[in-house]
Short mmCIF file of C-alpha atoms in Angstrom, two decimals:
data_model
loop_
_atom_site.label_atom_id
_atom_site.label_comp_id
_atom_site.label_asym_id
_atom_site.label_seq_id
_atom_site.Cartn_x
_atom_site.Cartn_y
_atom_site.Cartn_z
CA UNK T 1 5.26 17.00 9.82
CA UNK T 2 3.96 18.34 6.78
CA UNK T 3 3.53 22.01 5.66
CA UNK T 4 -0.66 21.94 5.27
CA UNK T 5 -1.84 19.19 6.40
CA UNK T 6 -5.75 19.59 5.44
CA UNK T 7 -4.68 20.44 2.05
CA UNK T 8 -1.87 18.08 1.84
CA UNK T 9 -4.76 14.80 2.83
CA UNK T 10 -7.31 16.41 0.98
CA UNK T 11 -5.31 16.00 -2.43
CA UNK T 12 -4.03 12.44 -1.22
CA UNK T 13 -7.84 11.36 -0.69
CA UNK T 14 -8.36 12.40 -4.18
CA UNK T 15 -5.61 10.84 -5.23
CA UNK T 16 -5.78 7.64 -3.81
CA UNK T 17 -9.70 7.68 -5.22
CA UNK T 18 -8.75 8.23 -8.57
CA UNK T 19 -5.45 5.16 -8.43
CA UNK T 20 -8.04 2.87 -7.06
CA UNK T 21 -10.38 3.59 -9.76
CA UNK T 22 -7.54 3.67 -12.52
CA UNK T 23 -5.03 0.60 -11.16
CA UNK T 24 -1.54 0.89 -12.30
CA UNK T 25 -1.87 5.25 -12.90
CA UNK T 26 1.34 6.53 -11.10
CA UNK T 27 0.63 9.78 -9.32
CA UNK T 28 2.78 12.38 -6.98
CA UNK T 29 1.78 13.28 -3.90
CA UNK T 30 3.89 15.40 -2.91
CA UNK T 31 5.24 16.96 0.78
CA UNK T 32 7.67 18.55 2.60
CA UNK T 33 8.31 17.01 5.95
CA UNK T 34 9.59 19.19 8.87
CA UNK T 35 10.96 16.31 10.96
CA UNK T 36 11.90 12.71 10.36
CA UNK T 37 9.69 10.36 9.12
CA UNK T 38 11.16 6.89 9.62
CA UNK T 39 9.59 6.29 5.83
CA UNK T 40 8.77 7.87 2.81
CA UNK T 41 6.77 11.28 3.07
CA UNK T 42 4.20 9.53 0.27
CA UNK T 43 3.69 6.83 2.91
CA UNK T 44 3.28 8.77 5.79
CA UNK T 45 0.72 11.22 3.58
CA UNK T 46 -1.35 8.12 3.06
CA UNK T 47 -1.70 6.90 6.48
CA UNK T 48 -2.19 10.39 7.84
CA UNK T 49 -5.38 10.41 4.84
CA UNK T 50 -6.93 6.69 5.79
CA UNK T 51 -6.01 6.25 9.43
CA UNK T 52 -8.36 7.66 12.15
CA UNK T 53 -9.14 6.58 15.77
CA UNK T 54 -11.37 3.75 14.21
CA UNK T 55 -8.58 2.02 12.64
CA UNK T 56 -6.33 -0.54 13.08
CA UNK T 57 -2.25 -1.00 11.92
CA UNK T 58 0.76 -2.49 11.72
CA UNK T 59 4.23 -2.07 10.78
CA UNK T 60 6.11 -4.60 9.65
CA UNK T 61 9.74 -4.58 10.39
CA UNK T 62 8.45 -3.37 14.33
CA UNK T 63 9.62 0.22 13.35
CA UNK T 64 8.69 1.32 16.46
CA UNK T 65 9.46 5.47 16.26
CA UNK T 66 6.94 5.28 13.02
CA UNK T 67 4.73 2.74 14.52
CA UNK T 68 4.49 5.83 17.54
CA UNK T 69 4.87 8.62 15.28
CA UNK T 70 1.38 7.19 13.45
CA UNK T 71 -0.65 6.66 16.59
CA UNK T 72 0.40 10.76 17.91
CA UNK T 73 -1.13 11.93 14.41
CA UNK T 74 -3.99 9.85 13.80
CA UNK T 75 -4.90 7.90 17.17
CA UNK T 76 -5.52 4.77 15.12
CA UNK T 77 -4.25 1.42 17.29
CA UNK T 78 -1.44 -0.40 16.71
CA UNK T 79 -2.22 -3.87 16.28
CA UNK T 80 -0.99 -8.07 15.54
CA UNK T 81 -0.83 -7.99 11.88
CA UNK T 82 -3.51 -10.51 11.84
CA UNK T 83 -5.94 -7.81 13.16
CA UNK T 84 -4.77 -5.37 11.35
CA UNK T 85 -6.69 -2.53 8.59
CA UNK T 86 -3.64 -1.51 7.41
CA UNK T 87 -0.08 -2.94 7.61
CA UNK T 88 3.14 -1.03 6.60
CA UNK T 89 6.13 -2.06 4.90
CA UNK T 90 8.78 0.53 4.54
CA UNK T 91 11.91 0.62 2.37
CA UNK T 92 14.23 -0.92 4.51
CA UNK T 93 11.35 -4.17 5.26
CA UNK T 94 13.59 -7.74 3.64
CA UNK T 95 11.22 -9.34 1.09
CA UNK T 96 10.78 -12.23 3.43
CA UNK T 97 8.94 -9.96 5.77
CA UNK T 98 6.92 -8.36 3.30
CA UNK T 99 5.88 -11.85 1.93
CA UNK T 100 5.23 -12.88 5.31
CA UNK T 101 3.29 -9.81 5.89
CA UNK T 102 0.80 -10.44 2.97
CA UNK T 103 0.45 -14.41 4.37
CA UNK T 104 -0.76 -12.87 7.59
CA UNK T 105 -3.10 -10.35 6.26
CA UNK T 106 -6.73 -10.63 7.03
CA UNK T 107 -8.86 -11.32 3.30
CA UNK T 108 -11.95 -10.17 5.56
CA UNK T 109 -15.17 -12.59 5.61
CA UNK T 110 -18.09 -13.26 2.87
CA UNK T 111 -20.33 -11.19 5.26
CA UNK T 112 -18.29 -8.40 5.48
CA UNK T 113 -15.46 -8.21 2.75
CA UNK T 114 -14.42 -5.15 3.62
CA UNK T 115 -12.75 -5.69 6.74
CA UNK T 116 -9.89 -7.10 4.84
CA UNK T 117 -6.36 -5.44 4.98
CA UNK T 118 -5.01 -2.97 2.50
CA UNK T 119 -0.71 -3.09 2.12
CA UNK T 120 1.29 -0.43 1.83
CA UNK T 121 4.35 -1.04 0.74
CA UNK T 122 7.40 1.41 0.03
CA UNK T 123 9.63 0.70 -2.98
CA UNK T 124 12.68 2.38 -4.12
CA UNK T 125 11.30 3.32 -7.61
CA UNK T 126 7.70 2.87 -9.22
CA UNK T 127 7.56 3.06 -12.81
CA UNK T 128 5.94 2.77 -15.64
CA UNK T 129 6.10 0.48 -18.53
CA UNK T 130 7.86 -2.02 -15.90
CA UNK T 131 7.95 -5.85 -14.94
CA UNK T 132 3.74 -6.20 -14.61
CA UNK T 133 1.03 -6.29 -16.90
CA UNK T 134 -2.26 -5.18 -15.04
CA UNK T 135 -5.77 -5.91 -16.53
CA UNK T 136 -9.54 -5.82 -14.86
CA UNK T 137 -11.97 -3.07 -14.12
CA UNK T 138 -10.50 0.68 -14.48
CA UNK T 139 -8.04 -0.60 -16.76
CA UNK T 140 -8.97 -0.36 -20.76
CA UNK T 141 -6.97 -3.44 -21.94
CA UNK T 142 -4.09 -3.48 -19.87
CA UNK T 143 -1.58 -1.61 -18.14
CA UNK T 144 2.16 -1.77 -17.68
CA UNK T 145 3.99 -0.70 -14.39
CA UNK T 146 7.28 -1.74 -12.72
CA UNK T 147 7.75 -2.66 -9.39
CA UNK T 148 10.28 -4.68 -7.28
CA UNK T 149 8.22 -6.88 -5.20
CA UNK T 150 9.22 -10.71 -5.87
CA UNK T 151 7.70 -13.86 -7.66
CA UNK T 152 6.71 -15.13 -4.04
CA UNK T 153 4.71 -12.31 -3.43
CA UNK T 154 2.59 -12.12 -6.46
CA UNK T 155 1.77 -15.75 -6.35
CA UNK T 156 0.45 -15.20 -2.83
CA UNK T 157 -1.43 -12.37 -3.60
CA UNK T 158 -3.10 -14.57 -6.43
CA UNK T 159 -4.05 -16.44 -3.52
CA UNK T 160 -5.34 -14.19 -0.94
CA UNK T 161 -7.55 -12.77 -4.34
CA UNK T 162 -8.94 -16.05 -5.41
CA UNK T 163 -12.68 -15.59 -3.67
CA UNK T 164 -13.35 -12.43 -4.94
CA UNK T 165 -15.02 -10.18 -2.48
CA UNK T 166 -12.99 -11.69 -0.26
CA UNK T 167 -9.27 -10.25 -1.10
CA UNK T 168 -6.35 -7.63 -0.04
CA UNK T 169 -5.51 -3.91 -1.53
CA UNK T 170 -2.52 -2.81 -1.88
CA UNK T 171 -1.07 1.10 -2.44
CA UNK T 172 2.89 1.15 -3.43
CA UNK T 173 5.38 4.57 -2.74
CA UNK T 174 8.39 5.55 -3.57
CA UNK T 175 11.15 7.42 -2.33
CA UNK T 176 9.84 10.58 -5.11
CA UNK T 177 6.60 10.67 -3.70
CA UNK T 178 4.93 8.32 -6.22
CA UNK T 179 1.84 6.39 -5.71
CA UNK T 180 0.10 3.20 -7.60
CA UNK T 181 -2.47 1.13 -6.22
CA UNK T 182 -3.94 -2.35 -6.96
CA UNK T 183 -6.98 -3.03 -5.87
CA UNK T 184 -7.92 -6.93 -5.19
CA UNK T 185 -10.17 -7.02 -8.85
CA UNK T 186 -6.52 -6.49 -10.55
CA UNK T 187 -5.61 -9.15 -12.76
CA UNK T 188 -1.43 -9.34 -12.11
CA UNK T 189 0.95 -10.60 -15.05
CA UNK T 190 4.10 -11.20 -14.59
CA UNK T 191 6.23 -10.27 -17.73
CA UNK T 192 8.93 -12.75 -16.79
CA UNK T 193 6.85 -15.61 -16.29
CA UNK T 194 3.94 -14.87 -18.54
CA UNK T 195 5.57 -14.66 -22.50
#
């Protein structure tokens, strides 16, 4: 799996604390894997850091040797996406699915907010000075980061966001180990659409 694996989630907890708390900061975490993945080593870093026996997941496309592989390292459940904590969508996951994916994610209740889902979602290349303009709390002004998720999607996450607490996370990787995460108090632009 990975080479350390207490230092290797230590530094992704950090990590992932400061890229909530900064939206739209691209960081590396990176790993060497000793066996095959079935996703990107920044992907499997981050579930190995958030899931325990306690939580709940999913993964999307029914990848069913990483859907396995996650529940031997971390003994968190595998889930319907509905129920889910945390749903996966790797590289090789069609748009559709992902969009799909989002639709079915749970926003959590006004009670309890915080049982809503958090997205992770694998992309080929995250980078900066990209296709979205991010603004809200962690961000000075704004921020500019590129990432290949479509139209659909964004316009869907506008509306799993709209009752703020209520809302969904989401933490992007790449196939070089990158990370950037939007939380659900992330104002998304769209450069196309918005001029």
């Amino acid at each position: 799996m990975v080479t350390n694996f207490v230092h290797d989630t230590q530094h992704t907890y950090r990590v992932l604390l400061d890229n909530m708390s900064k939206p739209g900061k691209i960081s590396s975490i990176e790993s060497k894997p000793e066996q095959e993945l079935h996703c990107f080593p920044a992907t499997f870093l981050v579930a190995l850091t958030l899931f325990d026996a306690e939580v709940t997941f999913h993964v999307v496309e029914r990848e069913t040797k990483l859907a396995n592989l996650l529940s031997q390292y971390t003994v968190a459940k595998q889930v319907a996406i509905e129920k889910a904590d945390y749903i996966i969508s790797t590289n090789n996951s069609y748009s559709k699915e992902v969009l799909n994916a989002l639709k079915k994610s749970c926003v959590g209740t006004l009670a309890d907010p915080h049982q809503s889902a958090t997205l992770i979602v694998e992309q080929q290349n995250i980078i900066e000075n990209g296709n979205l303009k991010l603004s809200g709390p962690g961000i000075s002004e704004t921020h500019s980061v590129g990432l290949e998720v479509s139209e659909a999607f964004w316009l869907e996450r506008d509306r799993k966001i709209k009752e703020y607490p209520l809302g969904i996370d989401l933490i992007f990787t790449d196939q070089n180990s990158n990370i950037v995460c939007i939380p659900r108090t992330t104002k998304v632009h769209r450069k196309e659409v918005d001029k």
